[in-house]
JSON list of C-alpha atoms in Angstrom, two decimals:
[
{"chain": "A", "resi": 1, "resn": "MET", "atom": "CA", "xyz": [126.82, 39.24, 179.53]},
{"chain": "A", "resi": 2, "resn": "PRO", "atom": "CA", "xyz": [126.51, 38.56, 183.18]},
{"chain": "A", "resi": 3, "resn": "ASP", "atom": "CA", "xyz": [126.70, 41.53, 185.70]},
{"chain": "A", "resi": 4, "resn": "LEU", "atom": "CA", "xyz": [129.16, 41.74, 188.57]},
{"chain": "A", "resi": 5, "resn": "ALA", "atom": "CA", "xyz": [127.10, 40.51, 191.05]},
{"chain": "A", "resi": 6, "resn": "GLY", "atom": "CA", "xyz": [126.47, 37.44, 189.02]},
{"chain": "A", "resi": 7, "resn": "LEU", "atom": "CA", "xyz": [130.19, 37.05, 188.42]},
{"chain": "A", "resi": 8, "resn": "ILE", "atom": "CA", "xyz": [130.88, 37.37, 192.32]},
{"chain": "A", "resi": 9, "resn": "GLY", "atom": "CA", "xyz": [128.07, 35.06, 193.16]},
{"chain": "A", "resi": 10, "resn": "SER", "atom": "CA", "xyz": [128.97, 32.44, 190.94]},
{"chain": "A", "resi": 11, "resn": "GLY", "atom": "CA", "xyz": [132.49, 32.41, 192.04]},
{"chain": "A", "resi": 12, "resn": "ALA", "atom": "CA", "xyz": [133.87, 32.85, 188.48]},
{"chain": "A", "resi": 13, "resn": "LEU", "atom": "CA", "xyz": [135.87, 36.14, 189.57]},
{"chain": "A", "resi": 14, "resn": "LEU", "atom": "CA", "xyz": [137.14, 34.43, 192.26]},
{"chain": "A", "resi": 15, "resn": "ASP", "atom": "CA", "xyz": [138.63, 31.62, 189.78]},
{"chain": "A", "resi": 16, "resn": "VAL", "atom": "CA", "xyz": [139.84, 34.46, 187.53]},
{"chain": "A", "resi": 17, "resn": "LEU", "atom": "CA", "xyz": [141.62, 36.38, 190.51]},
{"chain": "A", "resi": 18, "resn": "LEU", "atom": "CA", "xyz": [143.32, 33.01, 191.36]},
{"chain": "A", "resi": 19, "resn": "ALA", "atom": "CA", "xyz": [144.54, 32.06, 188.31]},
{"chain": "A", "resi": 20, "resn": "GLY", "atom": "CA", "xyz": [145.83, 35.74, 188.09]},
{"chain": "A", "resi": 21, "resn": "LEU", "atom": "CA", "xyz": [147.81, 35.23, 191.26]},
{"chain": "A", "resi": 22, "resn": "VAL", "atom": "CA", "xyz": [149.36, 31.64, 189.93]},
{"chain": "A", "resi": 23, "resn": "LEU", "atom": "CA", "xyz": [150.16, 33.57, 186.66]},
{"chain": "A", "resi": 24, "resn": "GLU", "atom": "CA", "xyz": [151.80, 36.74, 188.76]},
{"chain": "A", "resi": 25, "resn": "ALA", "atom": "CA", "xyz": [153.79, 33.97, 190.69]},
{"chain": "A", "resi": 26, "resn": "ALA", "atom": "CA", "xyz": [155.21, 32.47, 187.96]},
{"chain": "A", "resi": 27, "resn": "VAL", "atom": "CA", "xyz": [156.26, 35.33, 186.04]},
{"chain": "A", "resi": 28, "resn": "LEU", "atom": "CA", "xyz": [157.80, 37.30, 189.18]},
{"chain": "A", "resi": 29, "resn": "LEU", "atom": "CA", "xyz": [159.76, 33.67, 190.12]},
{"chain": "A", "resi": 30, "resn": "ALA", "atom": "CA", "xyz": [160.91, 33.21, 186.36]},
{"chain": "A", "resi": 31, "resn": "LEU", "atom": "CA", "xyz": [162.04, 37.20, 186.25]},
{"chain": "A", "resi": 32, "resn": "ALA", "atom": "CA", "xyz": [163.51, 36.56, 189.51]},
{"chain": "A", "resi": 33, "resn": "GLN", "atom": "CA", "xyz": [165.54, 33.65, 188.40]},
{"chain": "A", "resi": 34, "resn": "ARG", "atom": "CA", "xyz": [166.47, 35.18, 185.15]},
{"chain": "A", "resi": 35, "resn": "SER", "atom": "CA", "xyz": [167.73, 38.37, 186.08]},
{"chain": "A", "resi": 36, "resn": "ARG", "atom": "CA", "xyz": [169.22, 37.34, 189.62]},
{"chain": "A", "resi": 37, "resn": "ARG", "atom": "CA", "xyz": [167.02, 40.22, 191.11]},
{"chain": "A", "resi": 38, "resn": "GLY", "atom": "CA", "xyz": [164.07, 41.37, 192.16]},
{"chain": "A", "resi": 39, "resn": "ILE", "atom": "CA", "xyz": [162.05, 39.54, 195.45]},
{"chain": "A", "resi": 40, "resn": "PRO", "atom": "CA", "xyz": [163.36, 36.53, 196.99]},
{"chain": "A", "resi": 41, "resn": "ALA", "atom": "CA", "xyz": [161.35, 33.38, 196.14]},
{"chain": "A", "resi": 42, "resn": "ARG", "atom": "CA", "xyz": [160.46, 32.45, 199.88]},
{"chain": "A", "resi": 43, "resn": "SER", "atom": "CA", "xyz": [159.26, 36.11, 200.45]},
{"chain": "A", "resi": 44, "resn": "LEU", "atom": "CA", "xyz": [157.29, 36.28, 197.45]},
{"chain": "A", "resi": 45, "resn": "LEU", "atom": "CA", "xyz": [155.70, 32.94, 197.74]},
{"chain": "A", "resi": 46, "resn": "ALA", "atom": "CA", "xyz": [154.81, 33.62, 201.67]},
{"chain": "A", "resi": 47, "resn": "THR", "atom": "CA", "xyz": [153.11, 36.88, 200.59]},
{"chain": "A", "resi": 48, "resn": "LEU", "atom": "CA", "xyz": [151.12, 35.52, 197.57]},
{"chain": "A", "resi": 49, "resn": "LEU", "atom": "CA", "xyz": [150.15, 32.29, 199.63]},
{"chain": "A", "resi": 50, "resn": "ALA", "atom": "CA", "xyz": [148.54, 34.52, 202.17]},
{"chain": "A", "resi": 51, "resn": "GLY", "atom": "CA", "xyz": [146.55, 36.38, 199.52]},
{"chain": "A", "resi": 52, "resn": "GLY", "atom": "CA", "xyz": [145.86, 33.27, 197.85]},
{"chain": "A", "resi": 53, "resn": "LEU", "atom": "CA", "xyz": [144.45, 31.70, 200.75]},
{"chain": "A", "resi": 54, "resn": "ILE", "atom": "CA", "xyz": [142.27, 34.24, 201.60]},
{"chain": "A", "resi": 55, "resn": "LEU", "atom": "CA", "xyz": [140.68, 34.21, 198.16]},
{"chain": "A", "resi": 56, "resn": "CYS", "atom": "CA", "xyz": [140.36, 30.15, 198.57]},
{"chain": "A", "resi": 57, "resn": "ALA", "atom": "CA", "xyz": [138.90, 30.77, 201.85]},
{"chain": "A", "resi": 58, "resn": "TRP", "atom": "CA", "xyz": [136.12, 33.56, 199.79]},
{"chain": "A", "resi": 59, "resn": "ARG", "atom": "CA", "xyz": [135.58, 31.07, 197.05]},
{"chain": "A", "resi": 60, "resn": "LEU", "atom": "CA", "xyz": [134.64, 28.14, 199.56]},
{"chain": "A", "resi": 61, "resn": "SER", "atom": "CA", "xyz": [132.40, 30.48, 201.12]},
{"chain": "A", "resi": 62, "resn": "VAL", "atom": "CA", "xyz": [130.65, 31.26, 197.77]},
{"chain": "A", "resi": 63, "resn": "ALA", "atom": "CA", "xyz": [130.40, 27.81, 196.82]},
{"chain": "A", "resi": 64, "resn": "GLY", "atom": "CA", "xyz": [128.59, 26.88, 199.93]},
{"chain": "A", "resi": 65, "resn": "ALA", "atom": "CA", "xyz": [131.44, 24.85, 201.32]},
{"chain": "A", "resi": 66, "resn": "TRP", "atom": "CA", "xyz": [131.03, 23.74, 204.82]},
{"chain": "A", "resi": 67, "resn": "TRP", "atom": "CA", "xyz": [132.14, 26.24, 207.46]},
{"chain": "A", "resi": 68, "resn": "GLY", "atom": "CA", "xyz": [135.27, 24.28, 208.51]},
{"chain": "A", "resi": 69, "resn": "TRP", "atom": "CA", "xyz": [137.37, 24.53, 205.24]},
{"chain": "A", "resi": 70, "resn": "VAL", "atom": "CA", "xyz": [136.36, 28.08, 205.07]},
{"chain": "A", "resi": 71, "resn": "GLY", "atom": "CA", "xyz": [137.83, 28.61, 208.37]},
{"chain": "A", "resi": 72, "resn": "LEU", "atom": "CA", "xyz": [140.78, 26.17, 207.77]},
{"chain": "A", "resi": 73, "resn": "ALA", "atom": "CA", "xyz": [141.51, 28.29, 204.73]},
{"chain": "A", "resi": 74, "resn": "LEU", "atom": "CA", "xyz": [141.43, 31.37, 206.82]},
{"chain": "A", "resi": 75, "resn": "ALA", "atom": "CA", "xyz": [143.55, 29.67, 209.45]},
{"chain": "A", "resi": 76, "resn": "ALA", "atom": "CA", "xyz": [146.18, 28.79, 206.92]},
{"chain": "A", "resi": 77, "resn": "ALA", "atom": "CA", "xyz": [146.06, 32.29, 205.52]},
{"chain": "A", "resi": 78, "resn": "LEU", "atom": "CA", "xyz": [146.84, 33.82, 209.15]},
{"chain": "A", "resi": 79, "resn": "ALA", "atom": "CA", "xyz": [149.82, 30.96, 209.13]},
{"chain": "A", "resi": 80, "resn": "ALA", "atom": "CA", "xyz": [151.37, 32.43, 205.86]},
{"chain": "A", "resi": 81, "resn": "HIS", "atom": "CA", "xyz": [150.92, 35.73, 206.85]},
{"chain": "A", "resi": 82, "resn": "ILE", "atom": "CA", "xyz": [152.62, 35.53, 210.21]},
{"chain": "A", "resi": 83, "resn": "ALA", "atom": "CA", "xyz": [155.56, 33.71, 208.53]},
{"chain": "A", "resi": 84, "resn": "ASP", "atom": "CA", "xyz": [155.54, 36.38, 205.51]},
{"chain": "A", "resi": 85, "resn": "LEU", "atom": "CA", "xyz": [155.92, 39.15, 208.50]},
{"chain": "A", "resi": 86, "resn": "ALA", "atom": "CA", "xyz": [158.41, 36.93, 210.35]},
{"chain": "A", "resi": 87, "resn": "GLN", "atom": "CA", "xyz": [160.90, 36.90, 207.41]},
{"chain": "A", "resi": 88, "resn": "ARG", "atom": "CA", "xyz": [160.35, 40.76, 206.95]},
{"chain": "A", "resi": 89, "resn": "TRP", "atom": "CA", "xyz": [160.75, 41.31, 210.35]},
{"chain": "A", "resi": 90, "resn": "ARG", "atom": "CA", "xyz": [164.55, 39.92, 210.17]}
]
């Protein structure tokens, strides 16, 4: 059984976290649509997109990707975060 450092270093743990984030989004959107209650889809997706892009940047970094891709993912995460804050501010 691999140790935690091995899971993080290989990126496997990040893959699991990203899959969990996608599953969380699907479940929350389905529940909101079914019950007509919950977090609005636009707000939920902006929040999860920001977190997901940070995880993608981390995953790219662990995989040894070019620094430009990591920076692009972080810039996109910042844009999603600002969009999320702008929606909440209204």
